[in-house]
Amino acid sequence: MNGFYLALFFILQYSMKLKADIPNNNPQNWDPPYLSKDPEPMNCTTIVNAFAQYASDLTRCSIMYARPITLCENCIKEYMNFHTKYQELLTTVVNGTSCKSMFISQDRLDAVLEYHDNILSIWDKGHCNACYDWSNPAAPTLSNQTVHFNTLYKETNNCIQKYTAENKSEVCNKCMQEYLQLDDYYKTLSEDAVGVDSICMDVFDSMNATRSTWSKTYNCCKLRRSPEIIFLCCAAIISALPLFYYIMLRYCGPIRDFPNVLKQSRFKQTILRSINRRIN
């Protein structure tokens, strides 16, 4: 019996040793390879965590300044943080391994790249870079065109608000000069005078809102109808002159009898000549 218990004791000891040597596959205790406790790979994790926070900040800022559209001017700080941290993620190499290879293009989902492109598409779609002077890429400033437009825009809106409070019917007359200056300058910002594909969306939306207020709310475009009516009347009269000329020529001019002109066919003449030659 003593031998039996002794053998059982050794078997238990051996089984416990084998269990200790087998790695623990419990998912709760499993650390992904990129979350290694080595301090160098953790640098990549720190970068991607910061990138996630900046992506959240830019998304929130874009939504907060979506209407009226002023996200290009108000979210430049969030955009620069987002862009800079993503570039850092692409270029950082830790212990011979790039952070890009750890987080980007590793699977079909490719979440980091997809979120980056989707968030950046809002900024690019609004042509927000066109609002800024990028002489210093690390610290962009509003371009002279944007600053000048904002000045004219504020002057126009201040005038409208001032005379709206005093006498709404005087807005069109009192603010016509400011509005025309703003409209003329806006047209110089783009070759097509519309600027959908080139002008910063903040500027584009501000001009659209001003035009809508000017024409629909205050109906100021009616002041420009008289010159248009005169132009249309002149164009109609000039277009009708040829018609009047032919009518007068038909009914007022002398009637002449023109002699009938006999039309002969060259083909017929050729056949007749050939027949005459054969007869002769």
Coordinates of C-alpha atoms in Angstrom, one line a residue:
M1 CA 0.0 0.0 0.0
N2 CA 2.8 2.4 0.8
G3 CA 4.2 1.8 -2.7
F4 CA 0.8 2.6 -4.2
Y5 CA 0.5 5.9 -2.4
L6 CA 4.1 6.8 -3.3
A7 CA 3.4 6.1 -7.0
L8 CA 0.2 8.2 -6.8
F9 CA 2.1 11.1 -5.2
F10 CA 4.7 11.1 -8.0
I11 CA 1.9 11.0 -10.7
L12 CA 0.2 14.0 -9.1
Q13 CA 3.5 15.9 -9.0
Y14 CA 4.2 15.2 -12.6
S15 CA 0.7 16.2 -13.8
M16 CA 1.0 19.5 -11.9
K17 CA 4.3 20.2 -13.5
L18 CA 2.8 19.6 -17.0
K19 CA -0.1 21.9 -16.3
A20 CA 2.3 24.7 -15.2
D21 CA 4.3 24.3 -18.5
I22 CA 1.2 24.6 -20.7
P23 CA 0.4 28.2 -21.6
N24 CA -2.8 29.7 -20.4
N25 CA -5.2 30.1 -23.4
N26 CA -7.9 31.9 -21.4
P27 CA -9.0 34.8 -23.6
Q28 CA -9.4 37.0 -20.5
N29 CA -5.7 36.6 -19.7
W30 CA -4.4 36.8 -23.3
D31 CA -2.5 39.9 -24.3
P32 CA -2.3 40.7 -28.0
P33 CA 1.2 40.8 -29.4
Y34 CA 1.0 44.6 -30.0
L35 CA 0.2 45.1 -26.3
S36 CA 3.4 43.6 -25.2
K37 CA 4.7 44.8 -21.9
D38 CA 7.9 45.8 -23.6
P39 CA 8.0 49.6 -23.4
E40 CA 9.0 50.2 -27.0
P41 CA 5.9 48.5 -28.7
M42 CA 3.8 50.5 -26.3
N43 CA 4.9 53.7 -28.0
C44 CA 2.8 52.6 -31.1
T45 CA -0.2 52.0 -28.8
T46 CA 0.2 55.4 -27.3
I47 CA 0.3 57.0 -30.7
V48 CA -2.8 55.2 -31.9
N49 CA -4.7 56.0 -28.7
A50 CA -3.9 59.7 -29.2
F51 CA -4.9 59.4 -32.9
A52 CA -8.3 58.0 -31.8
Q53 CA -8.8 60.9 -29.5
Y54 CA -7.9 63.5 -32.1
A55 CA -10.2 61.8 -34.6
S56 CA -13.0 62.1 -32.1
D57 CA -12.2 65.7 -31.5
L58 CA -12.3 66.6 -35.2
T59 CA -15.5 64.7 -35.8
R60 CA -17.2 66.5 -32.9
C61 CA -16.0 69.9 -34.1
S62 CA -17.2 69.3 -37.6
I63 CA -20.6 68.4 -36.4
M64 CA -20.8 71.4 -34.0
Y65 CA -20.0 73.8 -36.8
A66 CA -21.9 72.1 -39.6
R67 CA -24.7 74.8 -39.8
P68 CA -23.9 77.4 -40.7
I69 CA -20.8 76.0 -42.2
T70 CA -17.8 77.4 -40.3
L71 CA -15.9 74.2 -39.6
C72 CA -12.9 75.1 -41.8
E73 CA -12.1 78.2 -39.7
N74 CA -13.1 76.8 -36.3
C75 CA -11.7 73.2 -36.5
I76 CA -8.2 73.9 -37.8
K77 CA -6.6 73.0 -34.5
E78 CA -8.4 69.7 -34.4
Y79 CA -7.5 69.0 -38.0
M80 CA -3.8 69.7 -37.4
N81 CA -3.7 67.4 -34.4
F82 CA -5.5 64.7 -36.4
H83 CA -3.2 65.1 -39.4
T84 CA 0.0 65.3 -37.5
K85 CA -0.7 62.3 -35.3
Y86 CA -1.6 60.2 -38.3
Q87 CA 1.6 61.1 -40.0
E88 CA 3.4 60.1 -36.8
L89 CA 1.7 56.8 -36.9
L90 CA 2.8 56.2 -40.4
T91 CA 6.5 57.2 -39.8
T92 CA 7.3 55.9 -36.3
V93 CA 9.5 52.8 -36.2
V94 CA 9.9 51.0 -32.9
N95 CA 12.7 48.4 -32.5
G96 CA 12.8 47.8 -36.2
T97 CA 9.0 47.5 -36.6
S98 CA 6.9 50.4 -38.0
C99 CA 3.7 51.3 -36.2
K100 CA 2.1 51.4 -39.7
S101 CA 2.6 47.7 -40.1
M102 CA 1.0 47.0 -36.8
F103 CA -2.2 49.0 -37.3
I104 CA -2.8 49.6 -41.0
S105 CA -3.5 47.2 -43.8
Q106 CA -3.4 44.2 -41.5
D107 CA -6.9 42.9 -42.2
R108 CA -9.9 43.4 -44.5
L109 CA -11.6 45.8 -42.1
D110 CA -8.6 48.1 -41.8
A111 CA -10.4 50.3 -39.3
V112 CA -7.7 52.8 -38.7
L113 CA -7.3 53.7 -42.4
E114 CA -11.0 53.7 -43.1
Y115 CA -11.8 56.0 -40.2
H116 CA -9.0 58.3 -41.2
D117 CA -10.1 58.5 -44.8
N118 CA -13.8 59.0 -43.9
I119 CA -13.1 61.8 -41.4
L120 CA -10.6 63.5 -43.8
S121 CA -13.1 63.4 -46.6
I122 CA -15.3 66.0 -44.9
W123 CA -12.4 68.4 -44.7
D124 CA -11.4 67.8 -48.3
K125 CA -14.9 68.0 -49.6
G126 CA -15.3 71.4 -48.1
H127 CA -12.0 72.6 -49.7
C128 CA -11.0 73.8 -46.2
N129 CA -7.3 74.0 -47.1
A130 CA -8.3 76.8 -49.5
C131 CA -9.2 79.0 -46.5
Y132 CA -5.6 79.1 -45.4
D133 CA -2.1 80.2 -46.3
W134 CA 0.2 77.2 -46.0
S135 CA 3.5 79.0 -46.2
N136 CA 4.2 77.4 -42.8
P137 CA 2.7 74.0 -43.0
A138 CA 3.0 73.5 -39.2
A139 CA 1.0 76.7 -38.4
P140 CA -1.3 77.7 -41.3
T141 CA -3.0 81.1 -41.1
L142 CA -6.1 82.4 -42.8
S143 CA -5.3 83.6 -46.3
N144 CA -5.6 87.3 -47.3
Q145 CA -8.5 86.4 -49.6
T146 CA -10.4 84.8 -46.7
V147 CA -9.7 87.7 -44.4
H148 CA -10.8 90.2 -46.9
F149 CA -14.0 88.3 -47.7
N150 CA -14.8 88.0 -44.0
T151 CA -14.4 91.8 -43.7
L152 CA -16.8 92.5 -46.5
Y153 CA -19.2 89.9 -45.3
K154 CA -19.3 91.4 -41.8
E155 CA -19.8 94.9 -43.2
T156 CA -22.7 93.8 -45.4
N157 CA -24.4 91.9 -42.6
N158 CA -23.9 94.7 -40.1
C159 CA -25.5 97.1 -42.6
I160 CA -28.5 94.7 -43.1
Q161 CA -29.0 94.3 -39.4
K162 CA -28.7 98.0 -38.7
Y163 CA -31.4 99.1 -41.2
T164 CA -33.6 96.1 -40.5
A165 CA -33.9 97.4 -37.0
E166 CA -34.5 101.0 -38.1
N167 CA -36.6 100.6 -41.3
K168 CA -36.6 97.3 -43.2
S169 CA -37.8 98.9 -46.4
E170 CA -34.5 100.9 -46.6
V171 CA -32.2 97.9 -46.5
C172 CA -32.0 97.5 -50.2
N173 CA -31.1 101.2 -50.9
K174 CA -28.8 101.7 -47.9
C175 CA -26.8 98.4 -48.2
M176 CA -26.7 98.1 -52.0
Q177 CA -23.1 99.3 -52.2
E178 CA -21.8 96.9 -49.5
Y179 CA -23.6 93.9 -51.1
L180 CA -22.3 94.6 -54.6
Q181 CA -18.7 94.9 -53.3
L182 CA -19.1 91.6 -51.5
D183 CA -20.6 89.9 -54.5
D184 CA -18.0 91.3 -56.9
Y185 CA -15.1 90.2 -54.7
Y186 CA -16.6 86.7 -54.3
K187 CA -16.7 86.4 -58.1
T188 CA -12.9 87.0 -58.3
L189 CA -12.2 84.1 -56.0
S190 CA -13.1 81.6 -58.7
E191 CA -12.7 81.5 -62.5
D192 CA -16.3 80.4 -62.9
A193 CA -17.7 82.9 -60.4
V194 CA -19.4 80.1 -58.7
G195 CA -16.6 78.3 -56.9
V196 CA -18.2 75.1 -56.0
D197 CA -15.1 73.1 -56.8
S198 CA -12.4 75.5 -55.5
I199 CA -13.7 78.0 -52.9
C200 CA -13.4 77.2 -49.2
M201 CA -16.8 76.0 -48.0
D202 CA -17.0 78.6 -45.2
V203 CA -16.8 81.4 -47.8
F204 CA -19.1 79.6 -50.2
D205 CA -21.8 79.0 -47.6
S206 CA -21.6 82.6 -46.3
M207 CA -22.1 84.0 -49.7
N208 CA -25.0 81.7 -50.5
A209 CA -26.7 82.7 -47.2
T210 CA -26.2 86.4 -48.0
R211 CA -27.6 86.1 -51.5
S212 CA -30.6 84.2 -50.2
T213 CA -31.3 86.8 -47.6
W214 CA -30.8 89.7 -50.1
S215 CA -33.1 88.2 -52.8
K216 CA -35.7 86.3 -50.8
T217 CA -36.0 87.9 -47.5
Y218 CA -35.6 91.5 -48.6
N219 CA -36.5 91.1 -52.3
C220 CA -33.8 93.5 -53.2
C221 CA -33.2 92.1 -56.7
K222 CA -36.4 93.9 -57.9
L223 CA -34.3 97.1 -58.1
R224 CA -32.3 95.5 -60.9
R225 CA -35.3 94.5 -63.0
S226 CA -35.7 97.9 -64.9
P227 CA -32.4 97.7 -66.7
E228 CA -33.1 94.0 -67.5
I229 CA -36.5 94.9 -69.0
I230 CA -35.0 97.7 -71.1
F231 CA -32.3 95.3 -72.4
L232 CA -34.9 92.6 -73.3
C233 CA -37.1 95.1 -75.1
C234 CA -34.1 96.4 -77.2
A235 CA -33.1 92.8 -78.0
A236 CA -36.7 92.0 -79.1
I237 CA -36.9 95.0 -81.4
I238 CA -33.5 94.3 -83.0
S239 CA -34.5 90.7 -83.5
A240 CA -37.7 91.7 -85.2
L241 CA -36.1 94.2 -87.7
P242 CA -35.3 91.5 -90.4
L243 CA -38.9 90.3 -90.2
F244 CA -40.2 93.9 -90.7
Y245 CA -37.8 94.4 -93.6
Y246 CA -39.0 91.3 -95.6
I247 CA -42.7 92.2 -94.9
M248 CA -42.1 95.7 -96.2
L249 CA -40.2 94.4 -99.2
R250 CA -43.0 92.0 -100.0
Y251 CA -46.0 94.4 -99.8
C252 CA -44.5 97.8 -100.4
G253 CA -41.8 97.2 -103.0
P254 CA -42.4 97.2 -106.8
I255 CA -43.5 93.9 -108.3
R256 CA -41.3 92.8 -111.1
D257 CA -41.9 90.0 -113.5
F258 CA -38.7 88.1 -114.0
P259 CA -38.3 86.1 -117.2
N260 CA -38.4 82.3 -116.9
V261 CA -35.0 80.8 -117.0
L262 CA -34.8 77.6 -119.0
K263 CA -32.9 75.0 -117.1
Q264 CA -31.1 72.4 -119.2
S265 CA -29.4 69.3 -118.0
R266 CA -25.8 68.7 -119.0
F267 CA -26.5 65.0 -119.0
K268 CA -29.3 65.5 -121.5
Q269 CA -27.1 67.7 -123.7
T270 CA -24.3 65.0 -123.7
I271 CA -26.8 62.3 -124.8
L272 CA -28.1 64.5 -127.7
R273 CA -24.6 65.3 -128.9
S274 CA -23.6 61.6 -129.0
I275 CA -26.8 60.7 -131.0
N276 CA -26.1 63.5 -133.5
R277 CA -22.6 62.2 -134.0
R278 CA -23.8 58.7 -134.7
I279 CA -26.3 60.0 -137.3
N280 CA -23.7 62.0 -139.1

